[in-house]
Amino acid sequence: MRSGPGRRRKPDADVPPGLLLVDKPGGMTSHDVVARARRALSVRKVGHAGTLDPMATGLLVLGVGAATRLLGHVGGTDKTYEATIRLGQATVTDDREGEVLTTTPAAHLTDDAVRSALAAQTGPLLQVPSSVSAVKVAGRRSYDRVRAGEEVELAPRAVTVHELTVHAIGRPTPDLVDVEVTVRCSAGTYVRAIARDAGAALGVGGHLTALRRTASGSFTVAQAASVEDAAAALVAGGGPGCLGLTAAATTVFPERPVTAEEATALVFGQRIAATGDAGLRAAVDPGGRLVALVEDSGSSARVAVGFPPG
C-alpha cells in the first residue's frame, strides 16, 4: 500500500504507540491534524481525544497505535481554556467565523454587569450546543445538517463550569465589550455557548473571538509541539510533544506494578488479585511495559483495556 507517489506506508507495528501532544494552529480542523500525523508517521491508526474548532488553537491530544485505546479516558477529563468573549454581537456559529446575526450596542454595560453575567455561567449548567457543532444528530454531524440547509435544534446537555476567571474587560469600539477569561470546565462544555448565553442574558448578544485550550486532564499545552515535531519525537523514542504508551498511561492513571506471572495472566484476560484501590490502574510489568488497565471487582482485578505485546 502506498501513502503517496513513490512512498511506501510502514506497518503500524513499526511505529511505537504513544500520545502526541499537539499545539494545534488556528484554521485547522482536528481531523486535519490527525491526517497530518498519519502522513508524518506513515501509519493509519491515529485518533484524537476531544475536538477543537477550526478557529481554536492549543492542546490536542492524539493517540497512535495501541494508545488510541486510551483516548476515551483522556477525552473525558476536565479542560482549561483561555478565551476572548465579545459582547454586542451574536453570530450564527457563536464565534467570529460565523455570519453576524444581530448587533446591539453594549456601551451601557458596566464591568460589574459583565462580571455578574459571566458568574452566572459557572457551576452545573444545562447548556445547548451551537447547531454548528460536531454533535451527532441521527448519525450525522450537526454542522453538516446545517450546511445542507436543515434547521437543527440540539437538546441541552449537563456540563459543569468549575471556574471562570475574568482577567480584563476592554472596549475596542464604543459599542462592543471584549472580555478575556480563563475557563476550567468538564468535558463537553462549549465555551462559545458561554459567550452566547452571557450575551443573551445581558440583552446584547455575544460570541467568541479567540479560544485556546491550555490543558486537558493531566496534560498541558506547555508540553505540546507541532504535529510533525511530536511525531518525530515519538519515532525517536522521546522528546517534546510525545509520551510513550506506558508513560502516557501512568500519567493518566495510578501505576500498579505486576509480576511477570500476573502480566501473563492479564494478557490472556485472566483476573489477578485485587488491591483494594478504587478506579482504573495502569498494570505495568517488571520490564516497564503497559499490560492493561485493570480495575478491582470484588476480590480480584479484571482487565478493562488490554495492551497485548507486539
Coordinates of C-alpha atoms in Angstrom, one line a residue:
M1 CA 0.0 0.0 0.0
R2 CA 1.3 3.4 -0.9
S3 CA 0.7 6.6 1.0
G4 CA 1.9 8.9 -1.8
P5 CA 3.9 8.8 -5.0
G6 CA 7.0 6.7 -4.5
R7 CA 6.3 6.3 -0.8
R8 CA 5.6 3.0 0.9
R9 CA 3.5 3.1 4.1
K10 CA 5.1 1.5 7.1
P11 CA 3.2 -1.2 9.0
D12 CA 1.7 0.4 12.1
A13 CA 3.8 -2.0 14.2
D14 CA 6.9 -0.2 13.1
V15 CA 5.9 3.0 14.9
P16 CA 5.8 2.9 18.7
P17 CA 2.5 3.5 20.3
G18 CA 2.0 6.7 22.3
L19 CA 0.3 10.0 22.7
L20 CA 1.1 13.1 20.7
L21 CA 0.6 16.4 22.5
V22 CA 0.0 18.8 19.6
D23 CA -0.3 22.6 19.8
K24 CA -3.0 23.0 17.1
P25 CA -2.7 26.1 15.0
G26 CA -5.8 28.1 14.0
G27 CA -7.6 27.3 10.8
M28 CA -7.2 23.6 11.0
T29 CA -9.9 21.0 12.0
S30 CA -9.0 18.3 14.4
H31 CA -9.3 15.8 11.5
D32 CA -6.7 17.9 9.6
V33 CA -4.3 17.4 12.5
V34 CA -4.9 13.6 12.6
A35 CA -4.3 13.5 8.8
R36 CA -1.0 15.3 9.2
A37 CA 0.0 12.9 11.9
R38 CA -0.8 9.9 9.7
R39 CA 1.3 11.4 6.9
A40 CA 4.2 12.2 9.2
L41 CA 4.2 8.7 10.7
S42 CA 3.1 6.8 7.5
V43 CA 0.5 4.9 9.6
R44 CA -3.3 4.8 9.7
K45 CA -4.1 4.1 13.4
V46 CA -4.3 7.7 14.7
G47 CA -7.1 9.3 16.6
H48 CA -7.8 12.4 18.8
A49 CA -9.3 13.0 22.2
G50 CA -11.7 15.9 22.2
T51 CA -12.4 18.1 19.1
L52 CA -11.1 21.6 18.8
D53 CA -13.0 24.0 16.5
P54 CA -11.0 25.2 13.5
M55 CA -10.8 28.7 15.0
A56 CA -9.4 27.4 18.2
T57 CA -5.7 26.8 19.0
G58 CA -3.9 24.9 21.7
L59 CA -3.7 21.4 23.1
L60 CA -5.0 18.5 21.0
V61 CA -4.1 15.0 22.3
L62 CA -3.6 12.3 19.6
G63 CA -3.2 8.6 20.1
V64 CA -1.1 6.5 17.9
G65 CA -1.4 2.7 17.6
A66 CA -2.5 0.9 20.8
A67 CA -2.5 4.3 22.6
T68 CA -5.8 5.1 20.8
R69 CA -7.3 2.8 23.4
L70 CA -6.5 5.5 26.0
L71 CA -8.3 8.3 24.1
G72 CA -11.8 7.7 25.6
H73 CA -10.3 8.1 29.0
V74 CA -8.2 11.1 28.1
G75 CA -11.0 12.9 26.3
G76 CA -13.4 12.6 29.2
T77 CA -11.3 14.7 31.6
D78 CA -11.6 18.4 32.6
K79 CA -10.4 21.1 30.2
T80 CA -8.9 24.6 30.6
Y81 CA -9.3 27.3 28.0
E82 CA -8.3 30.9 27.5
A83 CA -10.9 32.9 25.6
T84 CA -12.0 36.3 24.5
I85 CA -15.7 37.0 24.6
R86 CA -17.2 39.8 22.5
L87 CA -20.4 41.3 23.8
G88 CA -22.6 43.3 21.4
Q89 CA -22.8 40.9 18.5
A90 CA -24.3 37.5 18.1
T91 CA -23.2 35.2 15.2
V92 CA -24.6 32.0 13.6
T93 CA -21.7 29.9 15.0
D94 CA -21.3 31.7 18.3
D95 CA -17.7 32.5 17.3
R96 CA -16.0 35.0 15.0
E97 CA -16.1 32.7 12.0
G98 CA -19.9 32.9 11.6
E99 CA -22.2 35.4 10.0
V100 CA -23.2 38.2 12.3
L101 CA -26.9 37.8 13.2
T102 CA -27.5 40.8 15.4
T103 CA -25.6 43.9 16.5
T104 CA -26.8 45.6 19.7
P105 CA -24.8 48.5 21.3
A106 CA -23.2 47.3 24.6
A107 CA -21.9 50.7 25.6
H108 CA -24.3 50.9 28.6
L109 CA -22.9 47.7 30.2
T110 CA -20.9 48.2 33.3
D111 CA -17.9 46.0 34.3
D112 CA -19.9 44.7 37.2
A113 CA -22.8 43.7 35.0
V114 CA -20.5 41.8 32.7
R115 CA -18.8 40.0 35.6
S116 CA -22.2 39.1 37.1
A117 CA -23.5 37.6 33.8
L118 CA -20.4 35.5 33.4
A119 CA -20.5 34.4 37.0
A120 CA -24.0 33.0 36.3
Q121 CA -22.3 30.8 33.7
T122 CA -20.5 28.8 36.3
G123 CA -21.4 25.7 38.3
P124 CA -23.7 22.9 36.9
L125 CA -25.4 24.0 33.7
L126 CA -27.8 22.7 31.1
Q127 CA -26.1 24.0 28.0
V128 CA -27.4 23.9 24.5
P129 CA -24.5 23.4 22.0
S130 CA -24.3 25.5 18.9
S131 CA -26.2 24.0 16.0
V132 CA -22.9 24.4 14.0
S133 CA -21.0 21.9 16.2
A134 CA -19.7 18.3 16.0
V135 CA -22.6 16.9 17.9
K136 CA -24.2 14.0 16.0
V137 CA -27.9 14.0 15.2
A138 CA -29.2 10.7 13.9
G139 CA -25.6 9.7 12.8
R140 CA -24.7 13.0 11.1
R141 CA -22.7 15.9 12.5
S142 CA -24.9 18.8 13.3
Y143 CA -22.8 21.2 11.3
D144 CA -23.2 19.0 8.2
R145 CA -27.0 19.2 8.6
V146 CA -26.9 23.0 9.0
R147 CA -24.7 23.4 5.9
A148 CA -27.2 21.2 4.0
G149 CA -30.0 23.7 4.8
E150 CA -31.6 21.8 7.7
E151 CA -32.8 23.5 10.8
V152 CA -31.3 21.8 13.8
E153 CA -32.2 22.2 17.5
L154 CA -29.9 20.3 19.8
A155 CA -31.0 19.1 23.2
P156 CA -29.4 20.7 26.3
R157 CA -26.6 18.7 27.9
A158 CA -25.4 18.7 31.5
V159 CA -22.0 20.3 31.9
T160 CA -20.0 21.9 34.7
V161 CA -18.0 25.1 34.6
H162 CA -15.7 24.7 37.6
E163 CA -14.2 28.2 37.4
L164 CA -14.5 31.2 35.1
T165 CA -11.9 33.9 35.8
V166 CA -12.2 37.4 34.2
H167 CA -8.8 38.9 33.5
A168 CA -9.6 42.0 31.6
I169 CA -12.6 43.9 30.2
G170 CA -11.9 46.2 27.2
R171 CA -13.9 48.3 24.7
P172 CA -12.4 48.0 21.2
T173 CA -15.2 50.3 20.0
P174 CA -17.8 52.3 21.9
D175 CA -20.5 49.7 21.3
L176 CA -18.5 46.5 21.9
V177 CA -17.1 44.9 25.0
D178 CA -14.3 42.3 24.9
V179 CA -13.7 40.1 28.0
E180 CA -10.6 38.0 28.4
V181 CA -11.3 34.9 30.5
T182 CA -10.0 31.6 31.7
V183 CA -12.5 28.7 31.8
R184 CA -12.0 25.4 33.6
C185 CA -14.8 23.0 32.8
S186 CA -15.9 19.5 32.3
A187 CA -15.5 17.6 29.0
G188 CA -18.3 18.5 26.6
T189 CA -18.6 22.1 27.6
Y190 CA -18.8 24.7 24.8
V191 CA -17.0 27.9 25.7
R192 CA -18.7 29.6 22.8
A193 CA -22.1 28.7 24.3
I194 CA -21.0 30.5 27.5
A195 CA -20.3 33.6 25.4
R196 CA -23.7 33.3 23.6
D197 CA -25.6 32.7 26.8
A198 CA -23.9 35.5 28.7
G199 CA -24.5 37.9 25.8
A200 CA -28.2 36.9 25.7
A201 CA -28.6 37.4 29.4
L202 CA -27.2 40.9 29.0
G203 CA -29.5 41.6 26.0
V204 CA -26.7 42.4 23.6
G205 CA -25.6 39.0 22.2
G206 CA -22.2 37.5 22.5
H207 CA -19.7 35.3 20.7
L208 CA -16.0 34.2 20.9
T209 CA -13.3 36.0 19.1
A210 CA -10.4 33.7 20.4
L211 CA -10.1 30.3 22.0
R212 CA -7.1 28.4 23.2
R213 CA -7.1 25.1 25.1
T214 CA -4.3 25.2 27.6
A215 CA -4.9 21.9 29.5
S216 CA -6.7 18.6 29.1
G217 CA -6.7 16.4 32.2
S218 CA -3.1 15.9 33.2
F219 CA -1.6 17.3 30.0
T220 CA -0.8 21.0 29.3
V221 CA 0.0 23.0 26.2
A222 CA 3.4 23.7 27.6
Q223 CA 4.2 20.0 26.9
A224 CA 3.0 20.3 23.3
A225 CA 4.8 20.7 19.9
S226 CA 3.8 20.9 16.3
V227 CA 2.3 17.7 14.9
E228 CA 5.4 16.9 12.8
D229 CA 7.8 17.5 15.7
A230 CA 5.7 15.4 18.1
A231 CA 5.6 12.6 15.6
A232 CA 9.3 12.7 15.0
A233 CA 9.9 12.6 18.8
L234 CA 7.7 9.6 19.1
V235 CA 9.6 7.7 16.5
A236 CA 12.9 8.7 18.1
G237 CA 11.8 7.3 21.4
G238 CA 11.1 10.5 23.3
G239 CA 11.1 14.3 23.2
P240 CA 8.8 17.3 23.4
G241 CA 5.3 16.6 22.3
C242 CA 5.1 12.9 22.9
L243 CA 4.7 10.2 25.6
G244 CA 5.3 6.5 25.0
L245 CA 2.4 4.2 25.9
T246 CA 3.5 3.3 29.4
A247 CA 4.4 6.9 30.3
A248 CA 1.0 8.1 28.8
A249 CA -1.0 5.6 30.8
T250 CA 0.8 6.2 34.1
T251 CA 0.3 10.0 33.7
V252 CA -3.4 9.5 33.5
F253 CA -3.8 6.5 35.9
P254 CA -2.1 5.4 39.1
E255 CA 0.5 2.7 38.3
R256 CA 0.0 -0.9 39.6
P257 CA 3.2 -2.9 39.2
V258 CA 2.5 -6.6 38.4
T259 CA 4.7 -9.6 38.4
A260 CA 5.7 -11.5 35.2
E261 CA 3.2 -14.2 36.1
E262 CA 0.4 -11.6 36.7
A263 CA 1.3 -9.9 33.4
T264 CA 0.9 -13.2 31.5
A265 CA -2.5 -13.8 33.2
L266 CA -3.7 -10.4 32.1
V267 CA -2.6 -10.9 28.5
F268 CA -4.9 -13.9 28.5
G269 CA -7.7 -11.9 30.0
Q270 CA -7.5 -13.7 33.3
R271 CA -8.1 -12.0 36.7
I272 CA -5.4 -11.2 39.3
A273 CA -5.6 -10.3 43.0
A274 CA -7.4 -7.1 43.9
T275 CA -5.5 -4.3 45.6
G276 CA -8.5 -2.6 47.3
D277 CA -7.9 0.6 45.3
A278 CA -10.9 2.2 43.5
G279 CA -10.8 3.1 39.8
L280 CA -8.6 2.1 36.9
R281 CA -4.9 1.3 37.4
A282 CA -2.2 1.0 34.8
A283 CA -0.7 -2.5 35.2
V284 CA 3.0 -2.4 34.3
D285 CA 5.2 -5.5 34.1
P286 CA 8.8 -5.8 35.5
G287 CA 10.2 -4.7 32.2
G288 CA 8.2 -1.4 32.2
R289 CA 5.6 -2.5 29.6
L290 CA 2.0 -1.5 29.9
V291 CA 0.0 -4.7 30.0
A292 CA -3.5 -3.5 30.7
L293 CA -5.8 -1.1 32.5
V294 CA -7.2 -3.1 35.4
E295 CA -10.0 -2.4 37.9
D296 CA -10.9 -4.2 41.1
S297 CA -14.1 -6.2 41.0
G298 CA -14.7 -7.9 44.3
S299 CA -11.7 -10.0 45.5
S300 CA -10.0 -9.8 42.1
A301 CA -9.0 -7.3 39.4
R302 CA -10.2 -7.6 35.9
V303 CA -8.8 -6.3 32.6
A304 CA -10.7 -3.2 31.5
V305 CA -8.5 -2.4 28.5
G306 CA -5.8 -4.8 27.3
F307 CA -2.5 -4.0 25.5
P308 CA -1.1 -7.2 24.1
P309 CA 2.6 -7.4 23.4
G310 CA 3.8 -6.9 19.8

